[in-house]
Amino acid sequence: MTHLQAHPLDAEAREKLAIIYADHYHRMDLATDQLDQLITHPNQPQRRVVQWLNKLADLQVRHGANTIPFARLLQRIIDLYPGAPPADVAASRISLLKLELKGREKATDVKLGTYEQDIG
C-alpha cells in the first residue's frame, strides 16, 4: 500500500491489488475503487480503459454480481467509445449476458433415486 502512495499511477500494482481485494478478501467495493482510480484518471489510452472495465466486469461475474452492475460496466465502454470496436464487443457481450452468467454458475448435484434390481 505504501508503494501506491508513493506511485499512485502504478497501474500494474493497482490491478494486482484489485484482484487481491476481490478474490482473497471478497471486497468488490475496494476492488472497484482501485480500478476506477485508473479508469477515471485523465489521458488514459482507450485500450487500457476498456481492459480495466472488462477486468472489473469479469471480477463481478466471478464473485456473483447480478446482471445490472455487470451490464452498466459494459455500457460505460459503449458510452465512452461509441462506434469503436470495443463498443461493438461490449454490446455483443451485453446481449449474451445471461448465457455468460449461467455458464459461470456452479452446477448443482442431482441425486438419483435408488431403484430395485428386480428385472425378472
mmCIF file of C-alpha atoms in Angstrom:
data_model
loop_
_atom_site.group_PDB
_atom_site.id
_atom_site.type_symbol
_atom_site.label_atom_id
_atom_site.label_comp_id
_atom_site.label_asym_id
_atom_site.label_seq_id
_atom_site.Cartn_x
_atom_site.Cartn_y
_atom_site.Cartn_z
ATOM 1 C CA MET A 1 0.000 0.000 0.000
ATOM 2 C CA THR A 2 2.856 2.403 0.695
ATOM 3 C CA HIS A 3 4.092 1.724 -2.829
ATOM 4 C CA LEU A 4 0.818 3.076 -4.231
ATOM 5 C CA GLN A 5 1.035 6.129 -2.010
ATOM 6 C CA ALA A 6 4.455 6.892 -3.456
ATOM 7 C CA HIS A 7 3.465 5.895 -7.027
ATOM 8 C CA PRO A 8 -0.297 6.453 -7.407
ATOM 9 C CA LEU A 9 -0.235 5.831 -11.177
ATOM 10 C CA ASP A 10 1.341 2.370 -10.984
ATOM 11 C CA ALA A 11 -1.381 0.595 -12.956
ATOM 12 C CA GLU A 12 0.069 -2.877 -12.527
ATOM 13 C CA ALA A 13 0.142 -2.579 -8.732
ATOM 14 C CA ARG A 14 -3.434 -1.232 -8.637
ATOM 15 C CA GLU A 15 -4.652 -4.078 -10.854
ATOM 16 C CA LYS A 16 -2.988 -6.672 -8.633
ATOM 17 C CA LEU A 17 -4.412 -5.034 -5.520
ATOM 18 C CA ALA A 18 -7.900 -5.013 -7.052
ATOM 19 C CA ILE A 19 -7.664 -8.734 -7.789
ATOM 20 C CA ILE A 20 -6.459 -9.441 -4.252
ATOM 21 C CA TYR A 21 -9.339 -7.416 -2.803
ATOM 22 C CA ALA A 22 -11.867 -9.277 -4.951
ATOM 23 C CA ASP A 23 -10.515 -12.833 -4.860
ATOM 24 C CA HIS A 24 -8.966 -13.061 -1.422
ATOM 25 C CA TYR A 25 -10.998 -10.655 0.689
ATOM 26 C CA HIS A 26 -14.263 -10.763 -1.328
ATOM 27 C CA ARG A 27 -14.390 -6.953 -1.244
ATOM 28 C CA MET A 28 -15.677 -5.875 -4.622
ATOM 29 C CA ASP A 29 -16.137 -2.334 -3.331
ATOM 30 C CA LEU A 30 -12.385 -1.983 -2.721
ATOM 31 C CA ALA A 31 -11.518 -3.721 -5.991
ATOM 32 C CA THR A 32 -13.867 -1.405 -7.861
ATOM 33 C CA ASP A 33 -12.294 1.624 -6.193
ATOM 34 C CA GLN A 34 -8.785 0.606 -7.285
ATOM 35 C CA LEU A 35 -9.768 0.052 -10.909
ATOM 36 C CA ASP A 36 -11.948 3.170 -11.001
ATOM 37 C CA GLN A 37 -8.948 5.254 -9.998
ATOM 38 C CA LEU A 38 -7.193 4.024 -13.125
ATOM 39 C CA ILE A 39 -10.243 4.309 -15.385
ATOM 40 C CA THR A 40 -11.102 7.870 -14.392
ATOM 41 C CA HIS A 41 -7.565 9.235 -14.492
ATOM 42 C CA PRO A 42 -7.278 11.718 -17.392
ATOM 43 C CA ASN A 43 -5.475 10.834 -20.623
ATOM 44 C CA GLN A 44 -5.624 7.060 -20.225
ATOM 45 C CA PRO A 45 -5.441 5.190 -23.554
ATOM 46 C CA GLN A 46 -8.688 3.691 -24.810
ATOM 47 C CA ARG A 47 -7.206 0.192 -24.864
ATOM 48 C CA ARG A 48 -6.315 0.326 -21.158
ATOM 49 C CA VAL A 49 -9.656 1.811 -20.051
ATOM 50 C CA VAL A 50 -11.528 -0.919 -21.948
ATOM 51 C CA GLN A 51 -9.214 -3.537 -20.458
ATOM 52 C CA TRP A 52 -9.859 -2.286 -16.896
ATOM 53 C CA LEU A 53 -13.621 -2.087 -17.397
ATOM 54 C CA ASN A 54 -13.664 -5.634 -18.747
ATOM 55 C CA LYS A 55 -11.482 -6.832 -15.868
ATOM 56 C CA LEU A 56 -13.891 -5.247 -13.410
ATOM 57 C CA ALA A 57 -16.846 -6.871 -15.186
ATOM 58 C CA ASP A 58 -15.085 -10.256 -15.054
ATOM 59 C CA LEU A 59 -14.439 -9.851 -11.331
ATOM 60 C CA GLN A 60 -18.093 -9.021 -10.738
ATOM 61 C CA VAL A 61 -19.246 -12.095 -12.619
ATOM 62 C CA ARG A 62 -16.708 -14.276 -10.819
ATOM 63 C CA HIS A 63 -17.941 -13.040 -7.450
ATOM 64 C CA GLY A 64 -21.651 -13.389 -8.080
ATOM 65 C CA ALA A 65 -22.785 -9.932 -9.083
ATOM 66 C CA ASN A 66 -26.162 -9.742 -10.727
ATOM 67 C CA THR A 67 -26.615 -8.563 -14.283
ATOM 68 C CA ILE A 68 -27.259 -4.880 -13.525
ATOM 69 C CA PRO A 69 -23.785 -3.724 -12.381
ATOM 70 C CA PHE A 70 -22.179 -6.002 -14.944
ATOM 71 C CA ALA A 71 -24.237 -4.500 -17.778
ATOM 72 C CA ARG A 72 -23.518 -0.965 -16.506
ATOM 73 C CA LEU A 73 -19.781 -1.542 -16.798
ATOM 74 C CA LEU A 74 -20.132 -2.756 -20.366
ATOM 75 C CA GLN A 75 -22.450 0.168 -21.120
ATOM 76 C CA ARG A 76 -19.685 2.527 -19.928
ATOM 77 C CA ILE A 77 -17.479 1.176 -22.720
ATOM 78 C CA ILE A 78 -20.247 1.870 -25.255
ATOM 79 C CA ASP A 79 -20.815 5.372 -23.852
ATOM 80 C CA LEU A 80 -17.119 6.266 -23.743
ATOM 81 C CA TYR A 81 -16.241 4.953 -27.215
ATOM 82 C CA PRO A 82 -19.379 4.862 -29.396
ATOM 83 C CA GLY A 83 -18.792 3.281 -32.788
ATOM 84 C CA ALA A 84 -15.375 1.924 -31.801
ATOM 85 C CA PRO A 85 -14.665 -1.814 -31.980
ATOM 86 C CA PRO A 86 -14.597 -2.199 -28.164
ATOM 87 C CA ALA A 87 -18.111 -0.733 -28.018
ATOM 88 C CA ASP A 88 -19.291 -3.355 -30.508
ATOM 89 C CA VAL A 89 -17.719 -6.119 -28.419
ATOM 90 C CA ALA A 90 -19.331 -4.731 -25.257
ATOM 91 C CA ALA A 91 -22.745 -4.583 -26.943
ATOM 92 C CA SER A 92 -22.348 -8.172 -28.055
ATOM 93 C CA ARG A 93 -21.340 -9.203 -24.559
ATOM 94 C CA ILE A 94 -24.411 -7.465 -23.097
ATOM 95 C CA SER A 95 -26.663 -9.384 -25.478
ATOM 96 C CA LEU A 96 -25.061 -12.657 -24.333
ATOM 97 C CA LEU A 97 -25.032 -11.627 -20.683
ATOM 98 C CA LYS A 98 -27.482 -14.216 -19.356
ATOM 99 C CA LEU A 99 -25.629 -17.028 -21.104
ATOM 100 C CA GLU A 100 -22.286 -15.857 -19.731
ATOM 101 C CA LEU A 101 -23.615 -15.654 -16.178
ATOM 102 C CA LYS A 102 -25.347 -19.021 -16.453
ATOM 103 C CA GLY A 103 -22.168 -20.607 -17.791
ATOM 104 C CA ARG A 104 -20.243 -19.460 -14.731
ATOM 105 C CA GLU A 105 -22.789 -20.764 -12.200
ATOM 106 C CA LYS A 106 -21.816 -23.793 -10.218
ATOM 107 C CA ALA A 107 -23.618 -26.909 -11.294
ATOM 108 C CA THR A 108 -25.852 -28.430 -8.656
ATOM 109 C CA ASP A 109 -25.717 -32.130 -7.973
ATOM 110 C CA VAL A 110 -28.892 -34.037 -8.629
ATOM 111 C CA LYS A 111 -29.200 -37.213 -6.609
ATOM 112 C CA LEU A 112 -30.837 -40.065 -8.369
ATOM 113 C CA GLY A 113 -33.251 -42.295 -6.530
ATOM 114 C CA THR A 114 -32.498 -45.893 -5.619
ATOM 115 C CA TYR A 115 -34.338 -48.489 -7.559
ATOM 116 C CA GLU A 116 -34.859 -52.183 -7.031
ATOM 117 C CA GLN A 117 -32.833 -54.510 -9.154
ATOM 118 C CA ASP A 118 -35.786 -56.855 -9.827
ATOM 119 C CA ILE A 119 -35.519 -57.277 -13.565
ATOM 120 C CA GLY A 120 -37.401 -60.505 -13.976
#
